[in-house]
Each structure stands twice: as structure tokens, then as C-alpha cells.
PDB file of C-alpha atoms in Angstrom:
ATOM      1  CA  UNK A  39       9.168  11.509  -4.487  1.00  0.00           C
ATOM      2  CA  UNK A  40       7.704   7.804  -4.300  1.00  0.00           C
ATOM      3  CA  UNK A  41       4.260   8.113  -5.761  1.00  0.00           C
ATOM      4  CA  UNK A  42       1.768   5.356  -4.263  1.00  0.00           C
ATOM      5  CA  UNK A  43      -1.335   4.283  -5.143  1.00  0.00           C
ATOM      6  CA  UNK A  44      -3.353   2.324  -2.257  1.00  0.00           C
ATOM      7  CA  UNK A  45      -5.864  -0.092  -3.391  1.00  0.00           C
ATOM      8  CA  UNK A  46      -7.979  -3.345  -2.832  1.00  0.00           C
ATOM      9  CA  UNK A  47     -11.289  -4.488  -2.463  1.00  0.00           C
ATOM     10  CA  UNK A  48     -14.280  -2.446  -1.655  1.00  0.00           C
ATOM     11  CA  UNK A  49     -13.845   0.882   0.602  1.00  0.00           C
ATOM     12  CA  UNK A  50     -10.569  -0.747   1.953  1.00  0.00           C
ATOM     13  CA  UNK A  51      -8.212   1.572   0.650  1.00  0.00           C
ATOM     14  CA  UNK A  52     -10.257   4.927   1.402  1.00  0.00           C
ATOM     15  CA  UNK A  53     -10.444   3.811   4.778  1.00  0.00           C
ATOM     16  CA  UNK A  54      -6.832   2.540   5.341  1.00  0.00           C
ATOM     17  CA  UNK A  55      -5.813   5.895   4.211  1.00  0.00           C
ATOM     18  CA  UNK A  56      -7.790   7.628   6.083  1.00  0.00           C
ATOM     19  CA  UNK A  57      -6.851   6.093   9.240  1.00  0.00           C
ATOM     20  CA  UNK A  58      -3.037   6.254   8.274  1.00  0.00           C
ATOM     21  CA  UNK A  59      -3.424  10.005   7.928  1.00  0.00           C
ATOM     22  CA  UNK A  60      -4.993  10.644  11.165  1.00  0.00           C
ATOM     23  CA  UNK A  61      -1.551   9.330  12.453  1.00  0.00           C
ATOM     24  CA  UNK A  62       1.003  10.333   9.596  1.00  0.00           C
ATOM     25  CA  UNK A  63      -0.460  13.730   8.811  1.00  0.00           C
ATOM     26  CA  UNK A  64      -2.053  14.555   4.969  1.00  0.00           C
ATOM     27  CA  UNK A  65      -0.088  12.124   2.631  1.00  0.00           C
ATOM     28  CA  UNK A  66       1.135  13.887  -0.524  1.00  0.00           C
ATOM     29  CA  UNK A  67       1.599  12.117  -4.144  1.00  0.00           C
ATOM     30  CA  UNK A  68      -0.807   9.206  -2.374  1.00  0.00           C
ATOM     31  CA  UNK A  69      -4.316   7.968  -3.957  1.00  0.00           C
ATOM     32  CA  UNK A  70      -6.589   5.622  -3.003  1.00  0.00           C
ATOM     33  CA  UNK A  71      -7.969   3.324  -5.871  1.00  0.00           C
ATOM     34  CA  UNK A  72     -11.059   1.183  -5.413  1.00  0.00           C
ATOM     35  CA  UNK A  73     -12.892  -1.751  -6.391  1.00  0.00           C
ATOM     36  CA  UNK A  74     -16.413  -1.899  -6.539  1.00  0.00           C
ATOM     37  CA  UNK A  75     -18.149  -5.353  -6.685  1.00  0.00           C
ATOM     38  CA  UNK A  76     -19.311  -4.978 -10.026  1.00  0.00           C
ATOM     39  CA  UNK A  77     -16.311  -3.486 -12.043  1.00  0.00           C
ATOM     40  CA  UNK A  78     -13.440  -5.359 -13.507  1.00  0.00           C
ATOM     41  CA  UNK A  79     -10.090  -6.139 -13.774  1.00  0.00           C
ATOM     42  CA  UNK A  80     -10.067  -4.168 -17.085  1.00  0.00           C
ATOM     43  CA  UNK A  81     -12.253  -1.370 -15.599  1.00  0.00           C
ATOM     44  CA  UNK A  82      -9.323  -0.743 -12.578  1.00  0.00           C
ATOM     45  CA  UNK A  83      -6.501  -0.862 -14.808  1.00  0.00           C
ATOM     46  CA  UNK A  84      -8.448   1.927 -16.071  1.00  0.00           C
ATOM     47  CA  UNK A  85      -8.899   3.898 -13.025  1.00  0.00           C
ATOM     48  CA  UNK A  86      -5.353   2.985 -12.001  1.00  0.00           C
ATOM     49  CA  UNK A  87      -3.994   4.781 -15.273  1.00  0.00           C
ATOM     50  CA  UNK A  88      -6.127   8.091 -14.647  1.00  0.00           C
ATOM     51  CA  UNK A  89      -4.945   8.126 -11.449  1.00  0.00           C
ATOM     52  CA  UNK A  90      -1.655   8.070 -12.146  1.00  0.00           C
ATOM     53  CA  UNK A  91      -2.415  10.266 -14.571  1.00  0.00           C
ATOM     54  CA  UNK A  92      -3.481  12.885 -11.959  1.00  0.00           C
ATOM     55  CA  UNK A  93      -0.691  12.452  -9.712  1.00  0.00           C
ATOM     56  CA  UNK A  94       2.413  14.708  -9.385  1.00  0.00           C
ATOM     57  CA  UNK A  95       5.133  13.133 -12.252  1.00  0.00           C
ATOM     58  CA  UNK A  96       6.765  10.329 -10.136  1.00  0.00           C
ATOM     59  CA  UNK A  97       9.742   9.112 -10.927  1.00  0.00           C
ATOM     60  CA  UNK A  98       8.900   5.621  -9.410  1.00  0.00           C
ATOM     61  CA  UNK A  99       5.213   3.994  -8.417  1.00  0.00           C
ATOM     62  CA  UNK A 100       4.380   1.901  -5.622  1.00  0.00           C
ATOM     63  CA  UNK A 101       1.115  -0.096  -5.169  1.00  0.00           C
ATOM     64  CA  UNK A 102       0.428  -1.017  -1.726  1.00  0.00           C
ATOM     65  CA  UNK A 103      -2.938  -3.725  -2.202  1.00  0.00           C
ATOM     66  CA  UNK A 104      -5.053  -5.384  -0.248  1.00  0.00           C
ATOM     67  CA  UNK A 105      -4.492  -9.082  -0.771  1.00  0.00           C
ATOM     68  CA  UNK A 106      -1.783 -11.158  -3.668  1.00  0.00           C
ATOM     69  CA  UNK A 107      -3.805 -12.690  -6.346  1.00  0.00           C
ATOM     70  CA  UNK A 108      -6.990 -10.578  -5.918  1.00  0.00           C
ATOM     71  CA  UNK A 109      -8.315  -8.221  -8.351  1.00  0.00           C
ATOM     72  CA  UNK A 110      -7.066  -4.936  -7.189  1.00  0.00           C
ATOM     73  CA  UNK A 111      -3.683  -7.155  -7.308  1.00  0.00           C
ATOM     74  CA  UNK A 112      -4.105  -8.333 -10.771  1.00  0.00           C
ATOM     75  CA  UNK A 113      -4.397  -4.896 -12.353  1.00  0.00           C
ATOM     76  CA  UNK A 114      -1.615  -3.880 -10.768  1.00  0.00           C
ATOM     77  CA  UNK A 115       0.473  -6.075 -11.970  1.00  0.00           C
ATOM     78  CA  UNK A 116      -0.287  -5.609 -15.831  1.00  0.00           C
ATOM     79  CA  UNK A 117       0.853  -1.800 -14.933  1.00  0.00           C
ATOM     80  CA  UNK A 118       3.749  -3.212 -13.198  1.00  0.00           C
ATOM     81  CA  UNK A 119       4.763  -5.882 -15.819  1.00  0.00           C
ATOM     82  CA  UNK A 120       5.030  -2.673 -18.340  1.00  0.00           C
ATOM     83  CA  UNK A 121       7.136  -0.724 -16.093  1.00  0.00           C
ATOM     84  CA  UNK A 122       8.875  -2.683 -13.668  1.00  0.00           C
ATOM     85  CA  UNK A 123      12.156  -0.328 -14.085  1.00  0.00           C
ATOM     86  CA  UNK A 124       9.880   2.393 -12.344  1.00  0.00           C
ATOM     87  CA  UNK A 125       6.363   0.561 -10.407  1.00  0.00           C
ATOM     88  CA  UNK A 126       6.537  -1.850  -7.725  1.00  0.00           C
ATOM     89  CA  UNK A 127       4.080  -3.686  -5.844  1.00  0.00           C
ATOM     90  CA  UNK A 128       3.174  -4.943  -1.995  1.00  0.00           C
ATOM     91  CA  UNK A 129       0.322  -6.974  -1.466  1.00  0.00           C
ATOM     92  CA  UNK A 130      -0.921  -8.028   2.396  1.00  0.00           C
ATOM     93  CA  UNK A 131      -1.500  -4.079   2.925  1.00  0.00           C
ATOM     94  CA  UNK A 132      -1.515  -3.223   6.469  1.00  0.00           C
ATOM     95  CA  UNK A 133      -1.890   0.239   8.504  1.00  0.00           C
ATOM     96  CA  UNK A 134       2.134  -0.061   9.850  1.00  0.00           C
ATOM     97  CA  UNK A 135       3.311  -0.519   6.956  1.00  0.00           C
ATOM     98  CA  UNK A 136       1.382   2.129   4.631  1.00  0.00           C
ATOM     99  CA  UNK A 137       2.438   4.489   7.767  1.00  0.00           C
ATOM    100  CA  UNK A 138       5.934   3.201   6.808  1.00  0.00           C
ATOM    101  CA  UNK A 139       5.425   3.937   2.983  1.00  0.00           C
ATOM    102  CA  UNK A 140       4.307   7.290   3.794  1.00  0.00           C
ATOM    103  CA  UNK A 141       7.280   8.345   5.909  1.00  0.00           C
ATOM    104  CA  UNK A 142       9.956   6.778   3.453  1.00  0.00           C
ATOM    105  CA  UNK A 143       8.512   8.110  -0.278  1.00  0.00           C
ATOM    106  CA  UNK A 144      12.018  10.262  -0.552  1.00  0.00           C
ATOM    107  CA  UNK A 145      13.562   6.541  -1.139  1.00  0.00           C
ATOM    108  CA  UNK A 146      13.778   4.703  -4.127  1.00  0.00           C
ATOM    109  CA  UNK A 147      11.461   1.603  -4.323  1.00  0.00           C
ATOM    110  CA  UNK A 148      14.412  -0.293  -3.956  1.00  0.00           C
ATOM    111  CA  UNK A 149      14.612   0.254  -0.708  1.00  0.00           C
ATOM    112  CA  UNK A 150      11.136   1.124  -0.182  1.00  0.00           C
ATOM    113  CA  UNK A 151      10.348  -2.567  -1.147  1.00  0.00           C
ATOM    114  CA  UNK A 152      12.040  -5.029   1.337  1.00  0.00           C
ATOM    115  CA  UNK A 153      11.924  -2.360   4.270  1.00  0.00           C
ATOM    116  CA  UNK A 154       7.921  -2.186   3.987  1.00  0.00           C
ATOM    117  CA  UNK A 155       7.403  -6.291   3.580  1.00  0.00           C
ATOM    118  CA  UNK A 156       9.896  -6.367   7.294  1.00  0.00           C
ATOM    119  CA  UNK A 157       7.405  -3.642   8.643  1.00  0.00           C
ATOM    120  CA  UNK A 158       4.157  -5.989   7.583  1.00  0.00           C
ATOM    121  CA  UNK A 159       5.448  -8.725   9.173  1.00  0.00           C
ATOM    122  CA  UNK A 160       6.198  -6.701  12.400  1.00  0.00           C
ATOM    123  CA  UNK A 161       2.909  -5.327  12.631  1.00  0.00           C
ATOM    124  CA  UNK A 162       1.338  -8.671  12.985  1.00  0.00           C
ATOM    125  CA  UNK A 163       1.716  -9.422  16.892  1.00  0.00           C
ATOM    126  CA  UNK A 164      -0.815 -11.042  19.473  1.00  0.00           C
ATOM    127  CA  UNK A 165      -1.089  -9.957  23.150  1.00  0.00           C
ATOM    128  CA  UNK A 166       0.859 -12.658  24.978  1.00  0.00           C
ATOM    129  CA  UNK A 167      -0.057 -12.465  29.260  1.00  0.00           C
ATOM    130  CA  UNK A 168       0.162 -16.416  29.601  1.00  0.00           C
ATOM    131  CA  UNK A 169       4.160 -16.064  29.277  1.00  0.00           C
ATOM    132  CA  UNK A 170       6.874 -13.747  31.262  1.00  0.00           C
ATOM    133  CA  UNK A 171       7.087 -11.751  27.576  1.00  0.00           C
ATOM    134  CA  UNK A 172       6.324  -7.870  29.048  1.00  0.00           C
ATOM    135  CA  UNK A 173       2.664  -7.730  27.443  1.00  0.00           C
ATOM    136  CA  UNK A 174       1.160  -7.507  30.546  1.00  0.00           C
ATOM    137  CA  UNK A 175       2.787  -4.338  30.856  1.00  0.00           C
ATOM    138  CA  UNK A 176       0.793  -2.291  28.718  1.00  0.00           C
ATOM    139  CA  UNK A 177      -2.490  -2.766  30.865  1.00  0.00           C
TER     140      UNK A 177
END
């Protein structure tokens, strides 16, 4: 099973979660990592590695974070650089696709991977009721 580790900035990943498992159901082999604003890069790598630690032995890790380039994104990646046969990362977290994550963790990241960053990009729509598109027929 896919183990995943959901982090970013702040509360964010508590909360994202959260609200994924009042849709999905209780996530298994899932953690949420955060970021408070006075810890470091060095002091998540840290929490990332007891976490992971604490999880049920994965075969393969995924880290689904908040934003490319940010903290939370940048100790990732120094766990990811050491392992990248077996730990993946997403950055641009969203609630469709962690909701995707959840219900695919019996694939390999592999697949996991390319499905979830189609699923991000999907999730990102705007109502539309100036055009003939069918928006207006959800009010």
C-alpha cells in the first residue's frame, strides 16, 4: 500500500485531510506533516523521517505538498533525492486530488504520479453562466 505523507505550510495539511476524510472515509497509511512559522527546513526533514518512521512499512512514499519550491516542498525533496526508486512527490495539493491519492494507494507511484497531476488540473474549474456551457444547470 502507497504510504503518503500530506504536508505544507501552517495547519494546511491537518485541515486538507480532514476535509478529504469527511468525503473518502478514515485514510489508512496517511499523515499529515506540518510547518510551523518558526521551524525549519532541517527541523521538517526531521518530522518527515519520524513520521515515516511511524507509518505501516511502505513499499513506496508519496508526498502530496502544498506549493513547489516552498519549505514543506524543499524537505521533501532531500527525502526524495535519497530514495527516488521508492518516494515521489506532488506539489499544488488540492482536495480532488488527495481524494484521488486516497482511493488509488493499492497502485504503484508510477501510476499514482501522472494520474493525480491530470486530477489537479481537473479540479480547477470556474462557474461559467455567461456561455451555453451547462453550468447554469446546477442552480
Amino acid at each position: 500500500m502507497l504510504a503518503i505523507i500530506v504536508t505544507g505550510h501552517g495547519e494546511f495539511a491537518r485541515g486538507i485531510l480532514q476535509s478529504a476524510e469527511m468525503i473518502f472515509g478514515k485514510a489508512q497509511n496517511v499523515t499529515a506533516v506540518t510547518l510551523a512559522a518558526n521551524e525549519s527546513v532541517e527541523d521538517l526533514v526531521s518530522h518527515y523521517r519520524l513520521a515515516i518512521s511511524q507509518m505501516a512499512s511502505e513499499t513506496e512514499l508519496l508526498f502530496l505538498v502544498d506549493l513547489w519550491g516552498g519549505s514543506p516542498f524543499n524537505a521533501a525533496s532531500q527525502l526524495v533525492a535519497a530514495h527516488p526508486d521508492r518516494y515521489g512527490l506532488v506539489a499544488g495539493l488540492n482536495l480532488p486530488m488527495l481524494i484521488e491519492a486516497l482511493a488509488l494507494q493499492q497502485q504503484s507511484l508510477a501510476e499514482v504520479i501522472p494520474h493525480l497531476e491530470r486530477t489537479a488540473r481537473g479540479g480547477i474549474r470556474h462557474l461559467d453562466l455567461q456561455t451555453n456551457t451547462g453550468d447554469d444547470d446546477l442552480l
